[in-house]
Amino acid sequence: LPPPDLSRPAKGGSSCCRTCSHAETCVTMRACSIGLSLAYACCLAIVTLIGFSAITTGIVLLIEGDHYGDTAEDLNPRADFSKLPESCIIEDVIHSYREEDDGYGYHCYDDYSYVFSYQGRRYRSRQSESLRHDGVCRGSQQLSAAFVVGEEVLCWQPNVMPVAAQYNCGNDMCYKIFDPRNEVVIAKDTGDAMEAAGISSLVCGILCCCCCSPAVWCAGKKREHA
């Protein structure tokens, strides 16, 4: 009888060994396939987590922004504050600047706060920010302060304590050198900005969960069947 042909795989052998010339190659290919499957699974989990985080953040911002803006709408600065009988004196001007990147480009801001005195006691105002320049701060001109040292300015005091957070007090007594009516306008704008950010975050999260996650899942399935 002729000797058996050992180059042919035995019947009942694995499909991997039938298609591969060496067992080591089959093991390596299987390991690579498992590794790629795990990588796709990790990507899917990360994308889904990012999506749900963005959705959660968006919902929180929408709720907080709506509440913050509605509360500002109900404020009555004429009733909540009254002018002090004497002027306040600006004792010091504190300045800083910063750059922010909103995803579309850099913006340069000037931040000012003021130390002022009333009847011999010193207080600090809230921080006031102004957009200096759309771009980086380097090479741009610093904006002037609203007040200068030694200037006498109008002051307001609260009629009832505690006051609403929208008034943005800079000191425990909530003595203010900024008109409380302007604080209400700023609070309304802040509420609108929070709502806008919430909508953007919510939309991005939904797109991430509804589009990106299925795309990663389908890519992984195609890779498994390849």
mmCIF file of C-alpha atoms in Angstrom:
data_model
loop_
_atom_site.group_PDB
_atom_site.id
_atom_site.type_symbol
_atom_site.label_atom_id
_atom_site.label_comp_id
_atom_site.label_asym_id
_atom_site.label_seq_id
_atom_site.Cartn_x
_atom_site.Cartn_y
_atom_site.Cartn_z
ATOM 1 C CA LEU A 1 0.000 0.000 0.000
ATOM 2 C CA PRO A 2 1.256 3.541 -0.689
ATOM 3 C CA PRO A 3 2.250 5.566 2.404
ATOM 4 C CA PRO A 4 -0.384 8.068 3.635
ATOM 5 C CA ASP A 5 -0.118 11.683 2.434
ATOM 6 C CA LEU A 6 0.690 13.637 5.621
ATOM 7 C CA SER A 7 0.447 17.002 3.846
ATOM 8 C CA ARG A 8 -3.387 16.797 3.802
ATOM 9 C CA PRO A 9 -5.317 17.706 6.978
ATOM 10 C CA ALA A 10 -7.128 14.875 8.678
ATOM 11 C CA LYS A 11 -10.876 14.690 8.348
ATOM 12 C CA GLY A 12 -12.686 16.387 11.231
ATOM 13 C CA GLY A 13 -9.847 18.910 11.781
ATOM 14 C CA SER A 14 -10.555 22.566 12.594
ATOM 15 C CA SER A 15 -11.371 25.022 9.787
ATOM 16 C CA CYS A 16 -8.465 27.175 10.944
ATOM 17 C CA CYS A 17 -5.963 24.393 10.441
ATOM 18 C CA ARG A 18 -7.487 23.498 7.078
ATOM 19 C CA THR A 19 -6.911 27.055 5.811
ATOM 20 C CA CYS A 20 -3.585 27.752 7.489
ATOM 21 C CA SER A 21 -0.306 26.127 6.681
ATOM 22 C CA HIS A 22 0.965 26.200 10.268
ATOM 23 C CA ALA A 23 -0.804 25.956 13.619
ATOM 24 C CA GLU A 24 1.156 28.956 14.944
ATOM 25 C CA THR A 25 -0.277 31.162 12.179
ATOM 26 C CA CYS A 26 -3.806 30.115 13.137
ATOM 27 C CA VAL A 27 -3.226 31.019 16.781
ATOM 28 C CA THR A 28 -1.776 34.413 15.845
ATOM 29 C CA MET A 29 -4.687 35.244 13.539
ATOM 30 C CA ARG A 30 -7.192 34.210 16.207
ATOM 31 C CA ALA A 31 -5.451 36.368 18.801
ATOM 32 C CA CYS A 32 -5.470 39.348 16.443
ATOM 33 C CA SER A 33 -9.175 38.850 15.771
ATOM 34 C CA ILE A 34 -9.950 38.750 19.492
ATOM 35 C CA GLY A 35 -7.811 41.830 20.082
ATOM 36 C CA LEU A 36 -9.597 43.803 17.358
ATOM 37 C CA SER A 37 -12.983 42.722 18.717
ATOM 38 C CA LEU A 38 -12.013 43.931 22.183
ATOM 39 C CA ALA A 39 -10.751 47.212 20.725
ATOM 40 C CA TYR A 40 -14.066 47.806 18.927
ATOM 41 C CA ALA A 41 -15.953 46.926 22.114
ATOM 42 C CA CYS A 42 -13.890 49.438 24.114
ATOM 43 C CA CYS A 43 -14.446 52.140 21.469
ATOM 44 C CA LEU A 44 -18.182 51.445 21.520
ATOM 45 C CA ALA A 45 -18.272 51.711 25.312
ATOM 46 C CA ILE A 46 -16.280 54.959 25.322
ATOM 47 C CA VAL A 47 -18.411 56.587 22.604
ATOM 48 C CA THR A 48 -21.615 55.559 24.362
ATOM 49 C CA LEU A 49 -20.328 56.856 27.707
ATOM 50 C CA ILE A 50 -19.388 60.197 26.137
ATOM 51 C CA GLY A 51 -22.824 60.432 24.553
ATOM 52 C CA PHE A 52 -24.707 59.748 27.767
ATOM 53 C CA SER A 53 -22.446 62.160 29.684
ATOM 54 C CA ALA A 54 -23.169 64.897 27.153
ATOM 55 C CA ILE A 55 -26.905 64.204 27.379
ATOM 56 C CA THR A 56 -26.818 64.351 31.185
ATOM 57 C CA THR A 57 -24.825 67.582 31.134
ATOM 58 C CA GLY A 58 -27.210 69.100 28.610
ATOM 59 C CA ILE A 59 -30.272 68.263 30.700
ATOM 60 C CA VAL A 60 -28.673 69.731 33.843
ATOM 61 C CA LEU A 61 -27.686 72.935 32.035
ATOM 62 C CA LEU A 62 -31.161 73.312 30.555
ATOM 63 C CA ILE A 63 -32.834 72.933 33.948
ATOM 64 C CA GLU A 64 -30.362 75.185 35.791
ATOM 65 C CA GLY A 65 -30.369 77.824 33.056
ATOM 66 C CA ASP A 66 -34.141 77.933 32.911
ATOM 67 C CA HIS A 67 -34.377 78.262 36.698
ATOM 68 C CA TYR A 68 -31.622 80.885 36.857
ATOM 69 C CA GLY A 69 -33.204 83.005 34.112
ATOM 70 C CA ASP A 70 -36.738 82.669 35.483
ATOM 71 C CA THR A 71 -35.576 83.714 38.931
ATOM 72 C CA ALA A 72 -33.885 86.773 37.432
ATOM 73 C CA GLU A 73 -37.143 87.667 35.661
ATOM 74 C CA ASP A 74 -38.920 87.775 39.028
ATOM 75 C CA LEU A 75 -36.369 90.050 40.719
ATOM 76 C CA ASN A 76 -37.201 93.657 41.509
ATOM 77 C CA PRO A 77 -33.926 95.552 41.999
ATOM 78 C CA ARG A 78 -35.716 98.811 42.858
ATOM 79 C CA ALA A 79 -37.371 97.110 45.811
ATOM 80 C CA ASP A 80 -34.450 94.860 46.760
ATOM 81 C CA PHE A 81 -31.797 97.609 46.877
ATOM 82 C CA SER A 82 -31.542 101.261 47.825
ATOM 83 C CA LYS A 83 -28.794 103.834 47.397
ATOM 84 C CA LEU A 84 -26.490 104.504 50.318
ATOM 85 C CA PRO A 85 -26.692 108.054 51.656
ATOM 86 C CA GLU A 86 -22.986 108.646 51.016
ATOM 87 C CA SER A 87 -20.692 107.911 48.108
ATOM 88 C CA CYS A 88 -18.159 105.094 48.068
ATOM 89 C CA ILE A 89 -14.508 105.739 47.245
ATOM 90 C CA ILE A 90 -12.491 103.463 44.968
ATOM 91 C CA GLU A 91 -9.372 102.387 46.862
ATOM 92 C CA ASP A 92 -7.822 99.864 44.486
ATOM 93 C CA VAL A 93 -8.308 98.407 41.010
ATOM 94 C CA ILE A 94 -7.491 94.713 40.516
ATOM 95 C CA HIS A 95 -6.966 93.575 36.931
ATOM 96 C CA SER A 96 -6.329 90.259 35.240
ATOM 97 C CA TYR A 97 -6.830 88.865 31.763
ATOM 98 C CA ARG A 98 -7.545 85.441 30.352
ATOM 99 C CA GLU A 99 -7.980 83.556 27.094
ATOM 100 C CA GLU A 100 -10.825 81.158 26.397
ATOM 101 C CA ASP A 101 -11.246 78.710 23.544
ATOM 102 C CA ASP A 102 -14.893 78.039 22.677
ATOM 103 C CA GLY A 103 -14.091 75.522 19.950
ATOM 104 C CA TYR A 104 -14.242 78.131 17.190
ATOM 105 C CA GLY A 105 -11.294 80.260 18.288
ATOM 106 C CA TYR A 106 -9.713 82.128 21.165
ATOM 107 C CA HIS A 107 -11.232 85.116 22.948
ATOM 108 C CA CYS A 108 -9.388 87.518 25.225
ATOM 109 C CA TYR A 109 -11.118 88.952 28.294
ATOM 110 C CA ASP A 110 -10.201 91.666 30.788
ATOM 111 C CA ASP A 111 -11.384 91.018 34.338
ATOM 112 C CA TYR A 112 -11.653 93.865 36.840
ATOM 113 C CA SER A 113 -12.669 93.965 40.475
ATOM 114 C CA TYR A 114 -12.538 96.971 42.787
ATOM 115 C CA VAL A 115 -11.792 97.603 46.427
ATOM 116 C CA PHE A 116 -13.931 100.472 47.706
ATOM 117 C CA SER A 117 -14.562 102.052 51.084
ATOM 118 C CA TYR A 118 -17.712 103.284 52.771
ATOM 119 C CA GLN A 119 -17.621 105.109 56.095
ATOM 120 C CA GLY A 120 -14.089 103.916 56.757
ATOM 121 C CA ARG A 121 -14.671 100.235 55.983
ATOM 122 C CA ARG A 122 -13.329 98.513 52.889
ATOM 123 C CA TYR A 123 -15.265 96.152 50.651
ATOM 124 C CA ARG A 124 -14.613 94.313 47.423
ATOM 125 C CA SER A 125 -16.853 94.347 44.383
ATOM 126 C CA ARG A 126 -17.779 91.433 42.197
ATOM 127 C CA GLN A 127 -15.583 90.714 39.184
ATOM 128 C CA SER A 128 -16.497 92.510 35.985
ATOM 129 C CA GLU A 129 -15.450 90.952 32.685
ATOM 130 C CA SER A 130 -15.231 92.551 29.251
ATOM 131 C CA LEU A 131 -14.339 91.045 25.886
ATOM 132 C CA ARG A 132 -11.110 92.674 24.786
ATOM 133 C CA HIS A 133 -10.404 90.916 21.532
ATOM 134 C CA ASP A 134 -11.506 87.946 19.420
ATOM 135 C CA GLY A 135 -8.199 86.122 19.401
ATOM 136 C CA VAL A 136 -5.233 85.678 21.721
ATOM 137 C CA CYS A 137 -4.398 88.434 24.191
ATOM 138 C CA ARG A 138 -0.838 88.922 22.970
ATOM 139 C CA GLY A 139 -0.472 92.190 21.081
ATOM 140 C CA SER A 140 -3.969 93.478 21.933
ATOM 141 C CA GLN A 141 -4.761 96.626 23.899
ATOM 142 C CA GLN A 142 -6.000 96.279 27.467
ATOM 143 C CA LEU A 143 -9.458 97.726 28.063
ATOM 144 C CA SER A 144 -9.805 100.602 30.513
ATOM 145 C CA ALA A 145 -11.280 100.052 33.960
ATOM 146 C CA ALA A 146 -14.779 101.292 34.753
ATOM 147 C CA PHE A 147 -13.458 103.212 37.792
ATOM 148 C CA VAL A 148 -10.141 104.732 38.860
ATOM 149 C CA VAL A 149 -8.524 104.973 42.279
ATOM 150 C CA GLY A 150 -9.858 107.895 44.289
ATOM 151 C CA GLU A 151 -13.104 108.172 42.336
ATOM 152 C CA GLU A 152 -16.334 108.708 44.268
ATOM 153 C CA VAL A 153 -19.147 106.476 43.039
ATOM 154 C CA LEU A 154 -22.747 105.647 43.865
ATOM 155 C CA CYS A 155 -23.320 102.673 46.139
ATOM 156 C CA TRP A 156 -26.286 100.411 46.824
ATOM 157 C CA GLN A 157 -27.196 98.336 49.836
ATOM 158 C CA PRO A 158 -29.703 95.456 50.061
ATOM 159 C CA ASN A 159 -32.986 96.124 51.809
ATOM 160 C CA VAL A 160 -33.390 92.485 52.842
ATOM 161 C CA MET A 161 -30.788 89.816 53.558
ATOM 162 C CA PRO A 162 -29.967 87.333 52.175
ATOM 163 C CA VAL A 163 -30.259 88.449 48.563
ATOM 164 C CA ALA A 164 -30.735 86.300 45.471
ATOM 165 C CA ALA A 165 -27.600 84.747 43.993
ATOM 166 C CA GLN A 166 -28.349 86.526 40.696
ATOM 167 C CA TYR A 167 -27.284 89.824 42.283
ATOM 168 C CA ASN A 168 -23.737 88.442 42.461
ATOM 169 C CA CYS A 169 -22.535 90.063 45.678
ATOM 170 C CA GLY A 170 -18.814 90.605 46.038
ATOM 171 C CA ASN A 171 -18.843 91.022 49.833
ATOM 172 C CA ASP A 172 -20.780 89.806 52.872
ATOM 173 C CA MET A 173 -22.782 93.042 53.206
ATOM 174 C CA CYS A 174 -23.605 92.976 49.469
ATOM 175 C CA TYR A 175 -22.704 96.638 49.139
ATOM 176 C CA LYS A 176 -22.537 97.278 45.412
ATOM 177 C CA ILE A 177 -20.900 99.838 43.163
ATOM 178 C CA PHE A 178 -22.636 98.321 40.113
ATOM 179 C CA ASP A 179 -26.280 99.152 39.525
ATOM 180 C CA PRO A 180 -28.410 96.168 40.676
ATOM 181 C CA ARG A 181 -30.616 96.618 37.608
ATOM 182 C CA ASN A 182 -27.638 95.717 35.433
ATOM 183 C CA GLU A 183 -27.039 92.620 37.554
ATOM 184 C CA VAL A 184 -30.528 91.382 36.655
ATOM 185 C CA VAL A 185 -29.811 91.870 32.935
ATOM 186 C CA ILE A 186 -26.546 89.949 33.287
ATOM 187 C CA ALA A 187 -28.328 87.159 35.162
ATOM 188 C CA LYS A 188 -30.903 86.822 32.377
ATOM 189 C CA ASP A 189 -28.132 86.630 29.775
ATOM 190 C CA THR A 190 -26.337 84.015 31.886
ATOM 191 C CA GLY A 191 -29.480 81.907 32.061
ATOM 192 C CA ASP A 192 -29.908 82.122 28.276
ATOM 193 C CA ALA A 193 -26.263 81.143 27.755
ATOM 194 C CA MET A 194 -26.656 78.129 30.050
ATOM 195 C CA GLU A 195 -29.730 77.009 28.119
ATOM 196 C CA ALA A 196 -27.925 77.399 24.793
ATOM 197 C CA ALA A 197 -24.987 75.359 26.091
ATOM 198 C CA GLY A 198 -27.411 72.728 27.383
ATOM 199 C CA ILE A 199 -29.106 72.395 23.998
ATOM 200 C CA SER A 200 -25.735 72.052 22.241
ATOM 201 C CA SER A 201 -24.561 69.409 24.694
ATOM 202 C CA LEU A 202 -27.858 67.526 24.419
ATOM 203 C CA VAL A 203 -27.755 67.487 20.610
ATOM 204 C CA CYS A 204 -24.124 66.325 20.576
ATOM 205 C CA GLY A 205 -24.916 63.554 23.053
ATOM 206 C CA ILE A 206 -27.910 62.322 21.058
ATOM 207 C CA LEU A 207 -25.904 62.322 17.824
ATOM 208 C CA CYS A 208 -23.078 60.471 19.559
ATOM 209 C CA CYS A 209 -25.414 57.766 20.886
ATOM 210 C CA CYS A 210 -27.629 57.469 17.798
ATOM 211 C CA CYS A 211 -24.991 57.785 15.076
ATOM 212 C CA CYS A 212 -21.460 57.200 16.322
ATOM 213 C CA SER A 213 -22.206 54.210 18.556
ATOM 214 C CA PRO A 214 -24.074 52.217 15.852
ATOM 215 C CA ALA A 215 -21.330 53.095 13.360
ATOM 216 C CA VAL A 216 -18.644 51.668 15.657
ATOM 217 C CA TRP A 217 -20.808 48.591 16.331
ATOM 218 C CA CYS A 218 -21.380 47.957 12.615
ATOM 219 C CA ALA A 219 -17.678 48.394 11.887
ATOM 220 C CA GLY A 220 -16.893 45.825 14.539
ATOM 221 C CA LYS A 221 -19.420 43.361 13.120
ATOM 222 C CA LYS A 222 -18.028 43.773 9.609
ATOM 223 C CA ARG A 223 -14.534 43.174 10.949
ATOM 224 C CA GLU A 224 -15.657 39.972 12.682
ATOM 225 C CA HIS A 225 -17.170 38.624 9.443
ATOM 226 C CA ALA A 226 -14.239 39.743 7.287
#
